[in-house]
Short mmCIF file of C-alpha atoms in Angstrom, two decimals:
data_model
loop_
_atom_site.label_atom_id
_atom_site.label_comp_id
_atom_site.label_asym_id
_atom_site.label_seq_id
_atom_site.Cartn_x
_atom_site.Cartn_y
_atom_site.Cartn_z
CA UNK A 1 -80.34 -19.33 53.52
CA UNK A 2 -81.38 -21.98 51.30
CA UNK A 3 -78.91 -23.94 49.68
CA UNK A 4 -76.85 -21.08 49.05
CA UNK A 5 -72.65 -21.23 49.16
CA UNK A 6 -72.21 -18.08 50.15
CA UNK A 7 -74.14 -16.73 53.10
CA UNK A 8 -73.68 -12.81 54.32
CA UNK A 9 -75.49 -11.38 56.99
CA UNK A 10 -75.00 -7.50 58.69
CA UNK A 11 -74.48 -6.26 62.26
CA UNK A 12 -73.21 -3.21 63.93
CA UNK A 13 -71.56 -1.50 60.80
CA UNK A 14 -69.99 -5.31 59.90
CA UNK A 15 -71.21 -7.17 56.89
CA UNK A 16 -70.12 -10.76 57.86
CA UNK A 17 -69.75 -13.45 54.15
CA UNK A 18 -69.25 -16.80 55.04
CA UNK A 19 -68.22 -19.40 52.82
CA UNK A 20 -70.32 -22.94 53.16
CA UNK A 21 -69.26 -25.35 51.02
CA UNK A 22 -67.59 -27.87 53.54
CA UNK A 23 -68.00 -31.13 51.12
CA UNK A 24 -65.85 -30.01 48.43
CA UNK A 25 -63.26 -27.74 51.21
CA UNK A 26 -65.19 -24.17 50.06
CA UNK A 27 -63.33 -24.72 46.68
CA UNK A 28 -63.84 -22.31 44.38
CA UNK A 29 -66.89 -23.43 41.88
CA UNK A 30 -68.00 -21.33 39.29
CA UNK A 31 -71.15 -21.42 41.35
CA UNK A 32 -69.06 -20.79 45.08
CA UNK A 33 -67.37 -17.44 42.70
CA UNK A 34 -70.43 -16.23 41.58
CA UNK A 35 -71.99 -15.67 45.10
CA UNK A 36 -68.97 -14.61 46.71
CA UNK A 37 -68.58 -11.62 44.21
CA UNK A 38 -72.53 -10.85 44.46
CA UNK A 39 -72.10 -10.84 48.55
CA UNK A 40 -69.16 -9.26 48.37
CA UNK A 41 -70.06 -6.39 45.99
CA UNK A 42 -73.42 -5.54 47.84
CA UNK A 43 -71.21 -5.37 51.37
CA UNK A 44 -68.68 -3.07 49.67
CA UNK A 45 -71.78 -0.96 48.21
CA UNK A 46 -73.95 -0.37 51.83
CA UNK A 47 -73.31 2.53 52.94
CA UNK A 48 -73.92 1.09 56.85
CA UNK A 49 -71.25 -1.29 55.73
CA UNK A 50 -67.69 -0.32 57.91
CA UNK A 51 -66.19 -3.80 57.59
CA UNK A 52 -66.13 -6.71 55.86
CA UNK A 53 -65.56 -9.98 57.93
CA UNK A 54 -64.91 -12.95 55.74
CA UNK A 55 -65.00 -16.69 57.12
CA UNK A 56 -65.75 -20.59 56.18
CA UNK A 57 -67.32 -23.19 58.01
CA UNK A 58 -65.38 -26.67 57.84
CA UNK A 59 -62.36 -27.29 58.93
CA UNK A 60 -60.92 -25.89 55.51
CA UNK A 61 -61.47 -21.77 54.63
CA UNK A 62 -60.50 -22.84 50.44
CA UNK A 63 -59.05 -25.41 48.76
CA UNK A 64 -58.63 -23.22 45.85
CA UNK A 65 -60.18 -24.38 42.58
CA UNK A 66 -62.51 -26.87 41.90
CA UNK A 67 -60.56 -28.88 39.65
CA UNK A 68 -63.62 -30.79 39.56
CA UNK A 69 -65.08 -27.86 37.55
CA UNK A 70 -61.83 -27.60 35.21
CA UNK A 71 -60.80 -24.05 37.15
CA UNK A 72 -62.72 -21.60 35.05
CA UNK A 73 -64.51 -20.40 38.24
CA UNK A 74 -60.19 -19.08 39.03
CA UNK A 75 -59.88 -17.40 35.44
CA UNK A 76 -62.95 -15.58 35.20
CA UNK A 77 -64.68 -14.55 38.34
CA UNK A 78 -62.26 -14.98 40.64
CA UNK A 79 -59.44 -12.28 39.42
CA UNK A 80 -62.83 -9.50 39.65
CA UNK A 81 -63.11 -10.59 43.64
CA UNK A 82 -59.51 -10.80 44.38
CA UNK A 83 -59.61 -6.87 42.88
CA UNK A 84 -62.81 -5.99 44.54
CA UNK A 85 -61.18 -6.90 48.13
CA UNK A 86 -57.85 -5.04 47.48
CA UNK A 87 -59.18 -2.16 45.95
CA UNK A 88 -62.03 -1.87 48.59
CA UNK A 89 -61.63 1.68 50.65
CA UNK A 90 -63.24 -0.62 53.41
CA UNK A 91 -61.44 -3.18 55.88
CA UNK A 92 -61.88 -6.56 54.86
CA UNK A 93 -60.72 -9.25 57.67
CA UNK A 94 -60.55 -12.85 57.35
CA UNK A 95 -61.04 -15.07 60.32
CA UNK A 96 -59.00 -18.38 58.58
CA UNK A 97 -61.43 -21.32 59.96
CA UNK A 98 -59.17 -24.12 59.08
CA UNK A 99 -55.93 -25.64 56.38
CA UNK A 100 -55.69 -22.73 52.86
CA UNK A 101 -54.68 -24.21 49.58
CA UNK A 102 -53.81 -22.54 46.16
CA UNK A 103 -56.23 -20.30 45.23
CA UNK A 104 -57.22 -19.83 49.14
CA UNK A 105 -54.33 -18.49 49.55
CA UNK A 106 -54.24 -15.65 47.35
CA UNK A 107 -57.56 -14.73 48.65
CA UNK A 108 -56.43 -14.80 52.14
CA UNK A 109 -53.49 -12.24 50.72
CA UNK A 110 -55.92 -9.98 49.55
CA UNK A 111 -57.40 -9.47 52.83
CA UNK A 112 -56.43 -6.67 54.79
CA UNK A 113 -56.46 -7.99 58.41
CA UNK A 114 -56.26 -11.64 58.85
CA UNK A 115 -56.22 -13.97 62.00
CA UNK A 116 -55.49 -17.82 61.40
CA UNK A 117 -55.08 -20.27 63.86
CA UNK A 118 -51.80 -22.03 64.92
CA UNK A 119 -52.81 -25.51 63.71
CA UNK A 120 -53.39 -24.74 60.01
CA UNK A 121 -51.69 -25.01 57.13
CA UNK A 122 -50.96 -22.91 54.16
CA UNK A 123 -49.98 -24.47 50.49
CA UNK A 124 -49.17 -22.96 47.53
CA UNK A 125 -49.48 -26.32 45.36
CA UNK A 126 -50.08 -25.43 41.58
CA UNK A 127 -47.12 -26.34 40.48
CA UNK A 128 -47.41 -30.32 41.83
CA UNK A 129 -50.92 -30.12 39.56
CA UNK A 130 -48.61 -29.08 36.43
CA UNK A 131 -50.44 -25.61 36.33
CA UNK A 132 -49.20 -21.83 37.19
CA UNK A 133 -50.28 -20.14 39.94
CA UNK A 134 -50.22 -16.47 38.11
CA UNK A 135 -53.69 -14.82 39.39
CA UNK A 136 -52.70 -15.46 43.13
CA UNK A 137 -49.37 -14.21 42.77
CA UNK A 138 -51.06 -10.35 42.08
CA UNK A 139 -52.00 -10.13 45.42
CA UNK A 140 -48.99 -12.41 47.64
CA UNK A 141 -46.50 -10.21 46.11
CA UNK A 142 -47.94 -7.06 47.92
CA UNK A 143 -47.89 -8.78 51.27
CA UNK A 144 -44.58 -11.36 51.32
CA UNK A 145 -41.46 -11.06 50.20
CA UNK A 146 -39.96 -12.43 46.47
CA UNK A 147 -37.62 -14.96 48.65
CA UNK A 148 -40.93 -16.59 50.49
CA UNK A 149 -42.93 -16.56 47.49
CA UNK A 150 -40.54 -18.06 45.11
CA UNK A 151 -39.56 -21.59 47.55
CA UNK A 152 -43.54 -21.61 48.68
CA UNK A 153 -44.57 -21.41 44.77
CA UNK A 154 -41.88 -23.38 43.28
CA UNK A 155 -42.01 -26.29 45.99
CA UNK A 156 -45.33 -26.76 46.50
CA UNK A 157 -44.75 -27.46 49.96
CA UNK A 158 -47.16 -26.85 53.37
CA UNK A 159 -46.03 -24.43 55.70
CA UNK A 160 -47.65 -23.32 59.00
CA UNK A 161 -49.63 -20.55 60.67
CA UNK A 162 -46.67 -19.17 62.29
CA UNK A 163 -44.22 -19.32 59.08
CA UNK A 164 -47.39 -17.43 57.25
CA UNK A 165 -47.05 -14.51 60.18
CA UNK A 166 -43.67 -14.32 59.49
CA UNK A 167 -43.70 -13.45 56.14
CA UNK A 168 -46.63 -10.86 56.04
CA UNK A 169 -49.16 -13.10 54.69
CA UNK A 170 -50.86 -13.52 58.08
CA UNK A 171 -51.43 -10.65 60.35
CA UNK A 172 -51.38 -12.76 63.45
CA UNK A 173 -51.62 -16.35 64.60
CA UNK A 174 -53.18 -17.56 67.21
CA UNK A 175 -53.94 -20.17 69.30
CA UNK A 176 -57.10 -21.98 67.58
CA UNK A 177 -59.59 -21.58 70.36
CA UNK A 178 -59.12 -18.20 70.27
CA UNK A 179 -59.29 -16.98 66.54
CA UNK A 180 -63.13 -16.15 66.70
CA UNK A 181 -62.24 -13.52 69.98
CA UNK A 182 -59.27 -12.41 68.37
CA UNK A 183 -61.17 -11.62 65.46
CA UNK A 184 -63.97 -9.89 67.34
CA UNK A 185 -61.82 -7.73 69.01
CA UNK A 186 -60.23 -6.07 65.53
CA UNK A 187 -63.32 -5.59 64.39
CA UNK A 188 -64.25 -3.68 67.42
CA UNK A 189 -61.14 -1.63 66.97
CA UNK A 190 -62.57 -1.15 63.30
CA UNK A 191 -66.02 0.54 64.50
CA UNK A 192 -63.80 3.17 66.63
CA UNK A 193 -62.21 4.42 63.26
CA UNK A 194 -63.85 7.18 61.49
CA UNK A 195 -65.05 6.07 58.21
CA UNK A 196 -63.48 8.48 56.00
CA UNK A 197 -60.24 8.20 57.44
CA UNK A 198 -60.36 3.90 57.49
CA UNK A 199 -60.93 4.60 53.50
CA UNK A 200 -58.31 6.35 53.37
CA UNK A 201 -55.70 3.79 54.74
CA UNK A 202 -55.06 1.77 51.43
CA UNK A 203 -54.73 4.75 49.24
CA UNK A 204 -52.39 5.99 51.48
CA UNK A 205 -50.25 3.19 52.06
CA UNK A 206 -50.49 2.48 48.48
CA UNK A 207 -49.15 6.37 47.36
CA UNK A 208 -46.38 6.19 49.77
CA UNK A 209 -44.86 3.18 48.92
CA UNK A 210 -44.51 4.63 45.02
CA UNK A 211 -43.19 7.63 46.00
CA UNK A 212 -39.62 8.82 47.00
CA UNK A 213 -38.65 10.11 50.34
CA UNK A 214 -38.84 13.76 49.69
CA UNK A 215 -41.40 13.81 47.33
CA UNK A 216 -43.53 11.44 49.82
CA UNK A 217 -43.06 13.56 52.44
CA UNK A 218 -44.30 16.44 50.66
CA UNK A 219 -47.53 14.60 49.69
CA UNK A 220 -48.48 13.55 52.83
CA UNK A 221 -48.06 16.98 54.69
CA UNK A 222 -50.73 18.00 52.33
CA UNK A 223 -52.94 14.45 52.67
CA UNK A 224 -52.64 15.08 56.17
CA UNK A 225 -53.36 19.16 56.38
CA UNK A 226 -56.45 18.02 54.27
CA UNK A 227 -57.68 15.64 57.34
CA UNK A 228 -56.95 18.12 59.56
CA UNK A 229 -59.43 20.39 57.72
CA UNK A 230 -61.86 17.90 58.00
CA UNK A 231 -65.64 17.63 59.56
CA UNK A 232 -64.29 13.95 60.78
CA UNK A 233 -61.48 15.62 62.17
CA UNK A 234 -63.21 18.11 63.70
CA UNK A 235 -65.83 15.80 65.08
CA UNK A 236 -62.92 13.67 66.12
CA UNK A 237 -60.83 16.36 68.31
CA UNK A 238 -64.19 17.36 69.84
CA UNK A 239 -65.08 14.20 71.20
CA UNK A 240 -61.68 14.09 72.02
CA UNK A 241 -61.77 17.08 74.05
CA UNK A 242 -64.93 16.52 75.25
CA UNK A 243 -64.46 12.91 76.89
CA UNK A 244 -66.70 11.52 74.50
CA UNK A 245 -67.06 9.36 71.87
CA UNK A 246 -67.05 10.43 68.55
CA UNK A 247 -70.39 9.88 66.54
CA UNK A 248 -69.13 6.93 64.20
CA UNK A 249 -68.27 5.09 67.24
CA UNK A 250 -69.99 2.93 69.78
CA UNK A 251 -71.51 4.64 72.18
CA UNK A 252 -69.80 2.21 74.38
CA UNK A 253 -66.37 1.81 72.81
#
C-alpha cells in the first residue's frame, strides 16, 4: 500500500476503500480527495463490483477539511465524490469508525447504508470557523429533515449516534463493538440482491418521490411490469421455485 491515504481492496462482489490518514483525523487534503475519487471511481466502474464498503482507521472516519490546506481539497474534488456516491446505481455503505466533523458529515449523508457506533459524535461546525457549510448541505437535505439541519448547521453543536439515527442521517446505531458485524451482515444481505434490480433502487426512490400519487402509481406499475419481464426476474422466481439460490447469490446465502 505504500504511503497511500486511500487504500481499496476487493472481495466477494465488495470493493472495500478505507480512509488512512489517522494523524490529521482522515481530513480531507487535496491529496486524501484525490485518491478517494480515483478508488472510488474504479469500484463504481468493475463490473464484479456489487458494493461499495467505505471505512477509516483512527478513532475519527473525517474531520472534514484540512484547514491546514486552506479547504480547496472541499471546493474542487470533493463536490465530484459526494456526486459519484449518490448518483452510484451501486450500494455504498459506510461503517463510521469513530467522531464525524463538517465535511465528514456530508459524506457520511451521501452514503446509502450507514452503521455508526453509539459512542461517536457528529458536528456540523462551519459556522464556529466563520465559513458556510453549502456543499454538504446537497446531500443532508435528502436524508434529514429542514428542522434538524437548520439547529445542527446554525449551532455548530455535537450531537450523538443515536440523535443522528433519529433524524435519517444514520441508518442504525449500534453498540461500538459491534459496528464491524453489523456491517458485515448488510453487506451479506447486499450479495443476495440481484444486481440489476439493487441499481435500480435509487432511481426508483428518486422518481417516486417527484412524482404525484396518481401519476406515481402509474409509473411504477409499468417500472415494475418491466422487472417482471425480466431475465433477473425470471432467474429469480426459478430459483425461487426451485429451492435454490439464484445465480448472483452465494451459493451459501
Amino acid at each position: 500500500m505504500g504511503d497511500e491515504l486511500v487504500h481499496m481492496s476487493a472481495m466477494g462482489g465488495i470493493a472495500k476503500i478505507t480512509l488512512d490518514s489517522p494523524a490529521n483525523r482522515n481530513a480531507l487534503s487535496d491529496r486524501l480527495v484525490e485518491e478517494l475519487e480515483t478508488r472510488l471511481g474504479t469500484a463504481l466502474a468493475d463490473g464484479a463490483v456489487r458494493a461499495v464498503h467505505l471505512t477509516a482507521t483512527g478513532t475519527v472516519f473525517c474531520a472534514g477539511a484540512d484547514l491546514k490546506g486552506g479547504g480547496s481539497a472541499v471546493t474542487s474534488g470533493f463536490p465530484r465524490i459526494l456526486a459519484a456516491v449518490l448518483g452510484s446505481a451501486k450500494p455504498v455503505v459506510a461503517e463510521v469508525n469513530g467522531h464525524v466533523r463538517a465535511g465528514g458529515v456530508g459524506l457520511v449523508a451521501a452514503c446509502d447504508i450507514v452503521v455508526a457506533p453509539a459512542g461517536a459524535t457528529f458536528a456540523l461546525n462551519e459556522v464556529r470557523l466563520g465559513l458556510l457549510p453549502a456543499i454538504v448541505a446537497v446531500p443532508l437535505l435528502r436524508r434529514v429533515s429542514a428542522r434538524a439541519l437548520t439547529r445542527w448547521l446554525m449551532t455548530g453543536e455535537a450531537f450523538g449516534a443515536e440523535e443522528a439515527a433519529a433524524a435519517g442521517l444514520v441508518s442504525m446505531a449500534v453498540p461500538d463493538d459491534r459496528v464491524a458485524e453489523v456491517t458485515a451482515a448488510v453487506l451479506d444481505a447486499l450479495r443476495l440482491g440481484a444486481p440489476g434490480a439493487l441499481a435500480g433502487i435509487k432511481p426508483l426512490l428518486a422518481s417516486v418521490a417527484c412524482r404525484g400519487v396518481d401519476d406515481g402509481l402509474v409509473w411504477a406499475a409499468a417500472e415494475s411490469a418491466g422487472r417482471f419481464a425480466s431475465e433477473e426476474a425470471a432467474e429469480g422466481l426459478a430459483a425461487f421455485r426451485g429451492h435454490r439460490p439464484p445465480r448472483w447469490a452465494p451459493a451459501d446465502g
